[in-house]
JSON list of C-alpha atoms in Angstrom, two decimals:
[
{"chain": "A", "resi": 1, "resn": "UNK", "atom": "CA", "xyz": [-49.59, -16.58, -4.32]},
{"chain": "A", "resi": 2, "resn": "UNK", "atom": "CA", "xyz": [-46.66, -14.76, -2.79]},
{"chain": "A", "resi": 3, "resn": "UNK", "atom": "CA", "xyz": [-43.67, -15.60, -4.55]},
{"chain": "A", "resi": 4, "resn": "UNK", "atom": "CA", "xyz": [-41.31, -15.18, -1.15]},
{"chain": "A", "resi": 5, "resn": "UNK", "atom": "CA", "xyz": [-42.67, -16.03, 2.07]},
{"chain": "A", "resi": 6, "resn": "UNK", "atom": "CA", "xyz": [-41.19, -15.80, 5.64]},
{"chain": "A", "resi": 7, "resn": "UNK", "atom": "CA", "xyz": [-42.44, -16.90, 9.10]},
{"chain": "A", "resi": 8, "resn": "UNK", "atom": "CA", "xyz": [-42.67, -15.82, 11.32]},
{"chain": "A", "resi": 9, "resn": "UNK", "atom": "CA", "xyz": [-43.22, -11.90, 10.69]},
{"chain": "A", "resi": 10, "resn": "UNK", "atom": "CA", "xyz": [-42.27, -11.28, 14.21]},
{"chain": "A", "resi": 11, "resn": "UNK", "atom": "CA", "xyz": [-40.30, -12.53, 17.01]},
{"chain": "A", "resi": 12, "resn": "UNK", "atom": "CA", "xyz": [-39.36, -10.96, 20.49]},
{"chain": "A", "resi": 13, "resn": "UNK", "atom": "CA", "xyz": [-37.70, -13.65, 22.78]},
{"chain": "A", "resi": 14, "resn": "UNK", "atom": "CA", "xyz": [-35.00, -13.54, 25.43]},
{"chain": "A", "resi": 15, "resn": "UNK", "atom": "CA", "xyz": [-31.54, -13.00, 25.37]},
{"chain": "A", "resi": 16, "resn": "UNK", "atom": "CA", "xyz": [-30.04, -16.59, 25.32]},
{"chain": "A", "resi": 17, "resn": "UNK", "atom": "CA", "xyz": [-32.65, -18.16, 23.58]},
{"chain": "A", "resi": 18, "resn": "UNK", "atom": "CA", "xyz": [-32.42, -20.49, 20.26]},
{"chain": "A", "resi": 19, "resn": "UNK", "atom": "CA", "xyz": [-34.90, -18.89, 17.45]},
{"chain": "A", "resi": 20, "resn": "UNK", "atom": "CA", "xyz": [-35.40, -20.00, 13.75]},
{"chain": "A", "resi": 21, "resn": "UNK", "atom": "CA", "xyz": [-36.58, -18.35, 10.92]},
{"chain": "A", "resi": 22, "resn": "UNK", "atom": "CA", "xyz": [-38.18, -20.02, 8.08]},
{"chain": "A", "resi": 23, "resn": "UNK", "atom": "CA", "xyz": [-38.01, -18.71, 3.99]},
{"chain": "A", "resi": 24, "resn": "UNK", "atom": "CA", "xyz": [-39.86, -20.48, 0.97]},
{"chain": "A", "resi": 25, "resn": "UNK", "atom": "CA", "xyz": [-39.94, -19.39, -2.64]},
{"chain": "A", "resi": 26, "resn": "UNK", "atom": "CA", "xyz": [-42.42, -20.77, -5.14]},
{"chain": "A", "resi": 27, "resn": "UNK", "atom": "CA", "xyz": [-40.34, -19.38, -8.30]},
{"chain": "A", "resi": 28, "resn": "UNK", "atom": "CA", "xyz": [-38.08, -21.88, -9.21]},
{"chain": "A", "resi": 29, "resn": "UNK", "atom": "CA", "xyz": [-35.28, -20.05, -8.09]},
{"chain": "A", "resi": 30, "resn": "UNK", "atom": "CA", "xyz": [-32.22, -21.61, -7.66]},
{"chain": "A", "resi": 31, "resn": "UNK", "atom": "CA", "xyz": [-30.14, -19.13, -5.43]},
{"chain": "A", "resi": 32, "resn": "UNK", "atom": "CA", "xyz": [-31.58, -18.22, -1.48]},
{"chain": "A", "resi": 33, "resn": "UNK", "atom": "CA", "xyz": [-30.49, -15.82, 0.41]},
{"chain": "A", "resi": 34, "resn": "UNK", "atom": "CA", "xyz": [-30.36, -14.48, 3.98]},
{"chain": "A", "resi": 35, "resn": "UNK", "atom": "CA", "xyz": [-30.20, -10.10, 4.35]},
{"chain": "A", "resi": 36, "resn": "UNK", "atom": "CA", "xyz": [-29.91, -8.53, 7.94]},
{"chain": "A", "resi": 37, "resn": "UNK", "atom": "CA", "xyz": [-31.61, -5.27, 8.12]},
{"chain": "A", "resi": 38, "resn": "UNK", "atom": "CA", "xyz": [-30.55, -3.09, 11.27]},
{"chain": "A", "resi": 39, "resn": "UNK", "atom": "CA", "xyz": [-31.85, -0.32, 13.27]},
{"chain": "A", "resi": 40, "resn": "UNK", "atom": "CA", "xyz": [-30.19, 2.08, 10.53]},
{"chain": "A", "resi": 41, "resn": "UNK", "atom": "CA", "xyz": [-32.02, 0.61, 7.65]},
{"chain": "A", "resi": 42, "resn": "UNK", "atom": "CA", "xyz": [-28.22, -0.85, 6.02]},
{"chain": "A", "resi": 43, "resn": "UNK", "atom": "CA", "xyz": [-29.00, -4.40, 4.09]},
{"chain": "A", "resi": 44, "resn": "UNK", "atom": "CA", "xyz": [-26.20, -7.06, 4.82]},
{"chain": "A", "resi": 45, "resn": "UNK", "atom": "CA", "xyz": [-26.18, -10.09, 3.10]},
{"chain": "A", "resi": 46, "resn": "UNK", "atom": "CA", "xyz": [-25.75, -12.75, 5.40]},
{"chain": "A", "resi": 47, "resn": "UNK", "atom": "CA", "xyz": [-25.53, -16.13, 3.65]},
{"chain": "A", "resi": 48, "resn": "UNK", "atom": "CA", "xyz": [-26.48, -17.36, -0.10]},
{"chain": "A", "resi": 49, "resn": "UNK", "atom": "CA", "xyz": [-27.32, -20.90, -1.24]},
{"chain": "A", "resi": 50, "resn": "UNK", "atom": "CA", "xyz": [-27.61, -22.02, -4.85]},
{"chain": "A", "resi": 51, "resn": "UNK", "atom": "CA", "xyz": [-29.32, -25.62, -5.06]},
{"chain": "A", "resi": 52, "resn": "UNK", "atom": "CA", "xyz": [-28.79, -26.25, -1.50]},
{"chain": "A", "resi": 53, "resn": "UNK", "atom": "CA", "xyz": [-25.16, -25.15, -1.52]},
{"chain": "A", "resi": 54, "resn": "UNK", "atom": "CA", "xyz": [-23.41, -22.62, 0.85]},
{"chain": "A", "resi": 55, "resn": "UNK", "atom": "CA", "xyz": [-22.22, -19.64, -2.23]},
{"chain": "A", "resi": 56, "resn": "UNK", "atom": "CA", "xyz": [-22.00, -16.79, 0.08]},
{"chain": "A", "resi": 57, "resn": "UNK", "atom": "CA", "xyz": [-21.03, -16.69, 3.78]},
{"chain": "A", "resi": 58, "resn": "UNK", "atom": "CA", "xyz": [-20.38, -13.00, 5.12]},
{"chain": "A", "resi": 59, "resn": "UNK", "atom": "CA", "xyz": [-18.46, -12.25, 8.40]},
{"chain": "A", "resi": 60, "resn": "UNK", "atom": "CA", "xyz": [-21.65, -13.44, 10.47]},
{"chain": "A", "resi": 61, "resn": "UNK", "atom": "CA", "xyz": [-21.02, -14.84, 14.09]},
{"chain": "A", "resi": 62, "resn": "UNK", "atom": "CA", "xyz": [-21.38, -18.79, 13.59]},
{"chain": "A", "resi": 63, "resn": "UNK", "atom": "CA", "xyz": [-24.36, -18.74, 16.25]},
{"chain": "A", "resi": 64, "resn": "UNK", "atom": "CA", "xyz": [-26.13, -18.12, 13.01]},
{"chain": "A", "resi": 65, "resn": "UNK", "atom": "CA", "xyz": [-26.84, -21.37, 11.01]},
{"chain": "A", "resi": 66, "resn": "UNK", "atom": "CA", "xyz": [-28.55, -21.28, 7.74]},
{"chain": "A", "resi": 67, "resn": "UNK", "atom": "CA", "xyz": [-30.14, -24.96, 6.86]},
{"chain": "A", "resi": 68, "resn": "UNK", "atom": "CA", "xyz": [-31.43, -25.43, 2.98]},
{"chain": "A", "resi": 69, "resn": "UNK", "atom": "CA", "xyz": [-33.14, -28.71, 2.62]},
{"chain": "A", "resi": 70, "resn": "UNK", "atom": "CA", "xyz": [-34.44, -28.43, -0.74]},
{"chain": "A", "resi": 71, "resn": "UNK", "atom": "CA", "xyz": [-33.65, -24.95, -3.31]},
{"chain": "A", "resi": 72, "resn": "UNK", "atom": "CA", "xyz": [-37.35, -23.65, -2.37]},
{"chain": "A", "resi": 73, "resn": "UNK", "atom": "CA", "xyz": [-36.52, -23.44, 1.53]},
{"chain": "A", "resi": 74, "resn": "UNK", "atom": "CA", "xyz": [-33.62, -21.67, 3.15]},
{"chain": "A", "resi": 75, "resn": "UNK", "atom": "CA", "xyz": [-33.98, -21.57, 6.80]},
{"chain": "A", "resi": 76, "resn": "UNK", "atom": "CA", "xyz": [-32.15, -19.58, 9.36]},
{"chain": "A", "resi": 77, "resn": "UNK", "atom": "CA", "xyz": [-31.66, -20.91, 12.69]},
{"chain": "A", "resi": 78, "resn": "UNK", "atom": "CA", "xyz": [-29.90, -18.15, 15.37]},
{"chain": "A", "resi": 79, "resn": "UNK", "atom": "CA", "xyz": [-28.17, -19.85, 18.95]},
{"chain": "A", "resi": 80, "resn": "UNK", "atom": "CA", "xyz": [-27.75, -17.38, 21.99]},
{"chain": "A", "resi": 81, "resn": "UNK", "atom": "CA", "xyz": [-29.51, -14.37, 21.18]},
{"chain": "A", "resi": 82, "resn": "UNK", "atom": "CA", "xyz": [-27.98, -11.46, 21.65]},
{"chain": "A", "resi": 83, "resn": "UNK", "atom": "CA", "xyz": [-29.55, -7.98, 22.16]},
{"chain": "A", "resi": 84, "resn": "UNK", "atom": "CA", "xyz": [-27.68, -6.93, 18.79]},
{"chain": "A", "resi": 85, "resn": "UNK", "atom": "CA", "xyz": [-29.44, -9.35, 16.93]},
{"chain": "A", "resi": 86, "resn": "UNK", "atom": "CA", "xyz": [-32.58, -7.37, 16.75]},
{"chain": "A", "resi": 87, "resn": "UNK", "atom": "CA", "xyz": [-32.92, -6.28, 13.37]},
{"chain": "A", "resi": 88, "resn": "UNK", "atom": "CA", "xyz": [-35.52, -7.09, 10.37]},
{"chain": "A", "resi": 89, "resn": "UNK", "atom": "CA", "xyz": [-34.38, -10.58, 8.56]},
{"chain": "A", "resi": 90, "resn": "UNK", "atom": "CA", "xyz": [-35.45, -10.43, 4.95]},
{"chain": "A", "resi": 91, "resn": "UNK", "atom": "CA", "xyz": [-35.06, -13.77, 3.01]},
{"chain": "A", "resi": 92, "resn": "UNK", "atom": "CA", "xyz": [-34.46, -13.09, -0.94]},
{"chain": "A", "resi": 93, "resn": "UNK", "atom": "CA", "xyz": [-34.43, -15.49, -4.10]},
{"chain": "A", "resi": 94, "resn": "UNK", "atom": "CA", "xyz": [-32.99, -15.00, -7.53]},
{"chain": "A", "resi": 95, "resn": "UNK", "atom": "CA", "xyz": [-32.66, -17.02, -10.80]},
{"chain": "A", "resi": 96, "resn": "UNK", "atom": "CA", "xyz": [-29.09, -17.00, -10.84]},
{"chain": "A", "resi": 97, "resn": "UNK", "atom": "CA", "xyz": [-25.58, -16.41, -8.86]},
{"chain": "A", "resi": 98, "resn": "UNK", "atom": "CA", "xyz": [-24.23, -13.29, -7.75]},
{"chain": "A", "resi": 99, "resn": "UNK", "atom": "CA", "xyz": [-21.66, -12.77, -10.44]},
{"chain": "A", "resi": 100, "resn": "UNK", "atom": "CA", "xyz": [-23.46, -14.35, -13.34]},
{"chain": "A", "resi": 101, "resn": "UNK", "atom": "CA", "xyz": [-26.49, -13.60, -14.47]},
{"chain": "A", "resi": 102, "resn": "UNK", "atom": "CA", "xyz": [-28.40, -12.99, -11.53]},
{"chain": "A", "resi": 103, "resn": "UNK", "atom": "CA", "xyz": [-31.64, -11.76, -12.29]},
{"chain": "A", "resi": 104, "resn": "UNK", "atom": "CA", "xyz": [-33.30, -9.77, -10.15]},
{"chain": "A", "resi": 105, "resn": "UNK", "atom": "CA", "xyz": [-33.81, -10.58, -6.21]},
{"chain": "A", "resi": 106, "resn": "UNK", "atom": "CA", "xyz": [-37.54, -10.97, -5.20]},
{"chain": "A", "resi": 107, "resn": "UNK", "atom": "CA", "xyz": [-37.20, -10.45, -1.19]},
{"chain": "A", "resi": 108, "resn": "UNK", "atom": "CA", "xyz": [-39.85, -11.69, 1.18]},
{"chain": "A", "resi": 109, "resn": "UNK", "atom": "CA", "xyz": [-41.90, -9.33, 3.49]},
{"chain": "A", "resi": 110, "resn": "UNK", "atom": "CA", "xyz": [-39.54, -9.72, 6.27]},
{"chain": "A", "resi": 111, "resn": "UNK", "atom": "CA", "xyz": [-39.55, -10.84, 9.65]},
{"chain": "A", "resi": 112, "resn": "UNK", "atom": "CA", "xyz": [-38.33, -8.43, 12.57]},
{"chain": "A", "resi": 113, "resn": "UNK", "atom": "CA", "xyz": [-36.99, -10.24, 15.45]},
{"chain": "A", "resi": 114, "resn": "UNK", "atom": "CA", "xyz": [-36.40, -8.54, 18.66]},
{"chain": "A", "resi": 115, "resn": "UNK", "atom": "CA", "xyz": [-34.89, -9.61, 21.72]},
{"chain": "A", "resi": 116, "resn": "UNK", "atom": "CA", "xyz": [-34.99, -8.45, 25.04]},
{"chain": "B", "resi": 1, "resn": "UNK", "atom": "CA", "xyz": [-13.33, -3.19, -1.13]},
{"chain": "B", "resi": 2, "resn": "UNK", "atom": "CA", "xyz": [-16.44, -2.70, -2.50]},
{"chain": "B", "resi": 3, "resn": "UNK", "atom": "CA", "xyz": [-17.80, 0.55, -0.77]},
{"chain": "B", "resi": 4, "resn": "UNK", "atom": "CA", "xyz": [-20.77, 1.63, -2.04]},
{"chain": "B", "resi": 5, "resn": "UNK", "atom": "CA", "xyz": [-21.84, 5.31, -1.43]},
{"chain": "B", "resi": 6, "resn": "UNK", "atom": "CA", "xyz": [-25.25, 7.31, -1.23]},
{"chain": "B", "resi": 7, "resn": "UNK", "atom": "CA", "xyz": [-26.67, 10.18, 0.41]},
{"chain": "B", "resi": 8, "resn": "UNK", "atom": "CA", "xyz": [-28.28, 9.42, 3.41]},
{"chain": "B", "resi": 9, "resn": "UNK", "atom": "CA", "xyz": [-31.43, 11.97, 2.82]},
{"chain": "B", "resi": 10, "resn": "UNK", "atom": "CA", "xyz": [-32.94, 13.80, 0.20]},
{"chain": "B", "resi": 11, "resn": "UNK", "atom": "CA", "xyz": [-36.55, 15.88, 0.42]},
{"chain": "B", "resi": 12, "resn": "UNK", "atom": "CA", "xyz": [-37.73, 17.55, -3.14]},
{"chain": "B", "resi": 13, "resn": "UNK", "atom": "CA", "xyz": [-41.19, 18.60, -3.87]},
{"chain": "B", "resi": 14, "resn": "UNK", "atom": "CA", "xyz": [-43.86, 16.80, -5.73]},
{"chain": "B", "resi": 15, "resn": "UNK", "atom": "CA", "xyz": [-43.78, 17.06, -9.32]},
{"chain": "B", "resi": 16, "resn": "UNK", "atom": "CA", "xyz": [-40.35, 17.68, -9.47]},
{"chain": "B", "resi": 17, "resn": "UNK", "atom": "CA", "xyz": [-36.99, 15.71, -10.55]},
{"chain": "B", "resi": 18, "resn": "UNK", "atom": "CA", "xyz": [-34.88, 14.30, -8.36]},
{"chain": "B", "resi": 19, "resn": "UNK", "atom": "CA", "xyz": [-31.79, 12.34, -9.14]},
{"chain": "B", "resi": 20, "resn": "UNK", "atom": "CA", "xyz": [-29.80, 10.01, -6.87]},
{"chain": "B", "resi": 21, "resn": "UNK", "atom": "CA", "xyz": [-26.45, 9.47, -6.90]},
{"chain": "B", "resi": 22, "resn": "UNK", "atom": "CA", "xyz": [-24.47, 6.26, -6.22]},
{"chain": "B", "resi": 23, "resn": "UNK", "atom": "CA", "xyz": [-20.71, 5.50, -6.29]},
{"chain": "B", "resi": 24, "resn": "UNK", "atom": "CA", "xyz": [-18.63, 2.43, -5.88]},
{"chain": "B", "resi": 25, "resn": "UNK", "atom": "CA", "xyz": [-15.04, 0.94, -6.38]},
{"chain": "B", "resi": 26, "resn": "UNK", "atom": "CA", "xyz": [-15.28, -0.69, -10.07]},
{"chain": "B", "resi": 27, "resn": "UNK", "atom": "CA", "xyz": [-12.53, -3.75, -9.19]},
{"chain": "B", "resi": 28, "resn": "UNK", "atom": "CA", "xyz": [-14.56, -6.89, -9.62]},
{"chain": "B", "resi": 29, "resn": "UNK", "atom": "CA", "xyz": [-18.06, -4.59, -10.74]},
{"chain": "B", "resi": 30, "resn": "UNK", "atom": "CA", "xyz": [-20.32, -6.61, -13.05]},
{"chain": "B", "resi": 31, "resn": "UNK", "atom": "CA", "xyz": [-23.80, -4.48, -12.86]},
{"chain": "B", "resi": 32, "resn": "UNK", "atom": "CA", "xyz": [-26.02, -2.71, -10.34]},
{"chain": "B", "resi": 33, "resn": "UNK", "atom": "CA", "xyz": [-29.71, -3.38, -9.28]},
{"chain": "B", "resi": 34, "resn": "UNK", "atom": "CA", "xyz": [-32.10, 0.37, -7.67]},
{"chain": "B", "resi": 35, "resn": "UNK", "atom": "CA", "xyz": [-34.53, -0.86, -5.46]},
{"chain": "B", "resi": 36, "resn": "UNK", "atom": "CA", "xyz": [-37.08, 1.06, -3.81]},
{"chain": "B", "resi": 37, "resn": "UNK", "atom": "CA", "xyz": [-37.71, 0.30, -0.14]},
{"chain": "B", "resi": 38, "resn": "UNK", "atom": "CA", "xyz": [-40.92, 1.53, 1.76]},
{"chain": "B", "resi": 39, "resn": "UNK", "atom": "CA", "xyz": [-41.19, 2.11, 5.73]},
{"chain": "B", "resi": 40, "resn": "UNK", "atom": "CA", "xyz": [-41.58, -1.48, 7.15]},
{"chain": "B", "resi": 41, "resn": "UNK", "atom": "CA", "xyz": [-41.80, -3.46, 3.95]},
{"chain": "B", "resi": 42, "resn": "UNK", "atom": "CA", "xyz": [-40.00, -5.03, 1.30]},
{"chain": "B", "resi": 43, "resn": "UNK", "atom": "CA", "xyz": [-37.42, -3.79, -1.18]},
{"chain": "B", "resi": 44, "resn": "UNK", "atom": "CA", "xyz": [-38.49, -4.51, -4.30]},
{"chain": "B", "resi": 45, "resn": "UNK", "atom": "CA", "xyz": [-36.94, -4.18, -7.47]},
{"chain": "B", "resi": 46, "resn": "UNK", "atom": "CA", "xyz": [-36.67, -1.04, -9.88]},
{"chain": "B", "resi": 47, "resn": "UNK", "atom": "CA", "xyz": [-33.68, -1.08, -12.56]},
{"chain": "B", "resi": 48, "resn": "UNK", "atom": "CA", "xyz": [-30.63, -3.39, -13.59]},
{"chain": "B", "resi": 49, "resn": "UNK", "atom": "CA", "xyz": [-27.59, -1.54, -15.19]},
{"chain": "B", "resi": 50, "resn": "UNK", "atom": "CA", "xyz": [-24.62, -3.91, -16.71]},
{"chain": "B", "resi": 51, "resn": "UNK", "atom": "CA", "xyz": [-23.87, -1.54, -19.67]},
{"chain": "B", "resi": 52, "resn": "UNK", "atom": "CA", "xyz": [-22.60, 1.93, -19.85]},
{"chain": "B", "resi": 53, "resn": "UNK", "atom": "CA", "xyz": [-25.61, 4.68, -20.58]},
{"chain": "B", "resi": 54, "resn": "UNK", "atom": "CA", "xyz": [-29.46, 4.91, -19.30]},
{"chain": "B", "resi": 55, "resn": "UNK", "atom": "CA", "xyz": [-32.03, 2.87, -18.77]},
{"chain": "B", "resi": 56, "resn": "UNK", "atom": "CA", "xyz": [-35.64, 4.23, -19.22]},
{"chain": "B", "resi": 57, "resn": "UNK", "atom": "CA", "xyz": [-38.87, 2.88, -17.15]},
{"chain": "B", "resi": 58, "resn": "UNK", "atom": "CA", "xyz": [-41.66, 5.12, -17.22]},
{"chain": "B", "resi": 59, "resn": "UNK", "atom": "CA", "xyz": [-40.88, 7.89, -14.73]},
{"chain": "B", "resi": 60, "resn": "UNK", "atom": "CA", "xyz": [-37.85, 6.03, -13.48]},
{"chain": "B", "resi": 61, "resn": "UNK", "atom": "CA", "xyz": [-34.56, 6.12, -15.11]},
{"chain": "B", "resi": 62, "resn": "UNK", "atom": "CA", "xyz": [-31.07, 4.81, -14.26]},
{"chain": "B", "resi": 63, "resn": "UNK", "atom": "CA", "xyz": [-27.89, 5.65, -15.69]},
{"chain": "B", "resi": 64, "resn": "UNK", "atom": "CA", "xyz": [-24.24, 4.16, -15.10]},
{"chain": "B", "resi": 65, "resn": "UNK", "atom": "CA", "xyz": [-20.95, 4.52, -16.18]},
{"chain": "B", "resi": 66, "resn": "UNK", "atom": "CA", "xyz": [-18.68, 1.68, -15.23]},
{"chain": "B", "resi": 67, "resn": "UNK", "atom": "CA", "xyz": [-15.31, 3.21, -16.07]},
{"chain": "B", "resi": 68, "resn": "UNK", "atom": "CA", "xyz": [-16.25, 6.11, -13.33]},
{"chain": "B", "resi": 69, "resn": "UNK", "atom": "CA", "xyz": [-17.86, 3.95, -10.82]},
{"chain": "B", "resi": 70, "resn": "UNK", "atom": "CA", "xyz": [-21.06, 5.87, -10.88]},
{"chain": "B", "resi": 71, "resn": "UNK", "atom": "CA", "xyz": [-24.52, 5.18, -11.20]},
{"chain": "B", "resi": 72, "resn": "UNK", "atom": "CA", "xyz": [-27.81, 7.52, -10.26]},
{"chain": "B", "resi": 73, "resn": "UNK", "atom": "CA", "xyz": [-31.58, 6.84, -10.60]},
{"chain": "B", "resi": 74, "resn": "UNK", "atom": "CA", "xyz": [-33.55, 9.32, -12.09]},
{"chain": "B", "resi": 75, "resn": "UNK", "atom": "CA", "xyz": [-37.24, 10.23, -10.57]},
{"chain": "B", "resi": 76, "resn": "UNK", "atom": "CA", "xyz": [-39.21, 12.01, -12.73]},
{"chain": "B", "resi": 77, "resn": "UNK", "atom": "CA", "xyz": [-42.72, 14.08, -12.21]},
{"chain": "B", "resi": 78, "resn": "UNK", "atom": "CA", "xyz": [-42.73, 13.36, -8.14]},
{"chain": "B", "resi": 79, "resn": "UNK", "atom": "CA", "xyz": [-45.19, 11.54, -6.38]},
{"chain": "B", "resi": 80, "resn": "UNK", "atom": "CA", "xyz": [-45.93, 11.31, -2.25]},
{"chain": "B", "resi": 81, "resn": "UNK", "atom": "CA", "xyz": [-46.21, 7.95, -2.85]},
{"chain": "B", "resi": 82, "resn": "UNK", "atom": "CA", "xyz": [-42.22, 8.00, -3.97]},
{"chain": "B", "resi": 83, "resn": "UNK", "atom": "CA", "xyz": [-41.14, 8.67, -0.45]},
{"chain": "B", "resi": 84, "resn": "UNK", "atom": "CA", "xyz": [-39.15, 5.53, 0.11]},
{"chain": "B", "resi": 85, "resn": "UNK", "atom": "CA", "xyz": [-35.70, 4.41, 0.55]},
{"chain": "B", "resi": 86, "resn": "UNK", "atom": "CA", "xyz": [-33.92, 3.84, -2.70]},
{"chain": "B", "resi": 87, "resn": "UNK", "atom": "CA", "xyz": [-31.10, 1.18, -2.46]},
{"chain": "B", "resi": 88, "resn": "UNK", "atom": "CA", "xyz": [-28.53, 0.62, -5.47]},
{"chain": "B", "resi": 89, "resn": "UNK", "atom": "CA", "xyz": [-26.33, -3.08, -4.65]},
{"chain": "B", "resi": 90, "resn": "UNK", "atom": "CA", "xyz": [-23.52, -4.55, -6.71]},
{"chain": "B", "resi": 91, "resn": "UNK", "atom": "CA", "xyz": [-24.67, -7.67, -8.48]},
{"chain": "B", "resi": 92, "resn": "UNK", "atom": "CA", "xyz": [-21.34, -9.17, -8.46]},
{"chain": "B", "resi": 93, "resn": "UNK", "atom": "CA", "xyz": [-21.14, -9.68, -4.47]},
{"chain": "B", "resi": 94, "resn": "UNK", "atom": "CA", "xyz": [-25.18, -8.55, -4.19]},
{"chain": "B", "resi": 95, "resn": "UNK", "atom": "CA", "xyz": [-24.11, -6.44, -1.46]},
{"chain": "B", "resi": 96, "resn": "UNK", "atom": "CA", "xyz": [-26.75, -3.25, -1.00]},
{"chain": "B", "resi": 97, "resn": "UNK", "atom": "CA", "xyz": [-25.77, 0.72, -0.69]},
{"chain": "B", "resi": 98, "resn": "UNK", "atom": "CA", "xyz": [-26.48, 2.22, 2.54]},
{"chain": "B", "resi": 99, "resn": "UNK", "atom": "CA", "xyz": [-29.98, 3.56, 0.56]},
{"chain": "B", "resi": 100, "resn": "UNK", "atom": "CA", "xyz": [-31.06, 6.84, 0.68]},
{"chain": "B", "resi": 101, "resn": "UNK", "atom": "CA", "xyz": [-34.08, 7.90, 2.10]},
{"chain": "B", "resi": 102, "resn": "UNK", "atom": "CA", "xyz": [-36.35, 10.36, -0.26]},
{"chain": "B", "resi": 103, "resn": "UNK", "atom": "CA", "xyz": [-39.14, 12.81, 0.88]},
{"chain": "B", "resi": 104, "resn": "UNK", "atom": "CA", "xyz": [-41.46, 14.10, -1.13]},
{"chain": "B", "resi": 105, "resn": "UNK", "atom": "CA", "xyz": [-43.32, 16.80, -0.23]},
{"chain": "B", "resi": 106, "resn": "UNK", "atom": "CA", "xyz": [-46.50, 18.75, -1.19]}
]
């Protein structure tokens, strides 16, 4: 069973479109999280939920909207894609908060979005 | 801030030791995660530091000191399979290195 799992693996849509990304963890976790991957491999977080609640919420342009309707599912919804948007989305869970004790992050296998 | 520093490349042969350096401002530090991160998949998870000294996993080894804001990871007896990216992040914030990508060659 995969402990992370993201769909879709890969998206290429227009500029202007609406796109979301969906993330589900089977490991209990309580903490979700949304990393940006970019042409030059650098991992920004993005976003972080714990039970459904907004923890962490970088500098990210607010046509990105994560959703969490439950602690297993933490989805990512983007508005008005832009060309610099294309970059590899990874979806990560832990046990704990960033701060305490976290536990490790188990990331997903990723799902490259690219827009034209 | 909360900078975190690594080389961007490093190539050493296989069979040999390589070690990996990784710096950071220590205002607000708590611990530091290595991942390892293969071409077009995952990063998944190698080591977890909070204490000063080194931490000892088969052929993989990390080491921090918290009062110099300094951590490295330690590869040991090289394999091709070890080319990857290797990624140390701040557990306090979770926010990732810029990862430093590792060759190993024959």
């Amino acid at each position: 069973d995969t402990a992370v799992s993201q769909t879709p693996k890969y998206l290429v849509t227009q500029m202007g479109n609406d796109k979301s990304i969906k993330c589900e963890q089977n490991l209990g976790h309580d903490t979700m999280y949304w990393y940006k991957q970019d042409s030059k491999k650098f991992l920004k977080i993005m976003f972080s939920y714990n039970n459904k609640e907004l923890i962490i919420n970088e500098t990210v342009p607010n046509r990105f909207s994560p959703k969490s309707p439950d602690k297993a599912h933490l989805n990512l919804h983007i508005n008005s894609l832009e060309l610099g948007d294309s970059a590899v989305y990874f979806c990560a869970s832990s046990r704990g908060l960033a701060g305490g004790n976290t536990g490790e992050l188990f990331f997903g296998e990723g799902s490259r979005l690219t827009v034209l | 801030g909360q900078n975190i520093d690594q080389p961007t490349e490093m190539t050493a042969t296989e069979g040999a030791i390589v070690q990996i350096n990784c710096t950071y401002q220590t205002s607000g530090f708590n611990g530091l995660f290595w991942y390892q991160q293969h071409a077009g998949e995952a990063p998944t998870f190698l080591s977890y530091n909070v204490l000063d000294g080194l931490e000892e996993k088969g052929r993989f080894s990390s080491f921090l000191s918290r009062s110099k804001g300094y951590s490295y990871l330690l590869l040991k007896e090289l394999q091709m399979k070890d080319s990857a990216s290797y990624l140390c992040a701040r557990t306090d914030k979770l926010i990732f290195g810029t990862g430093t990508r590792l060759q190993v060659f024959p």
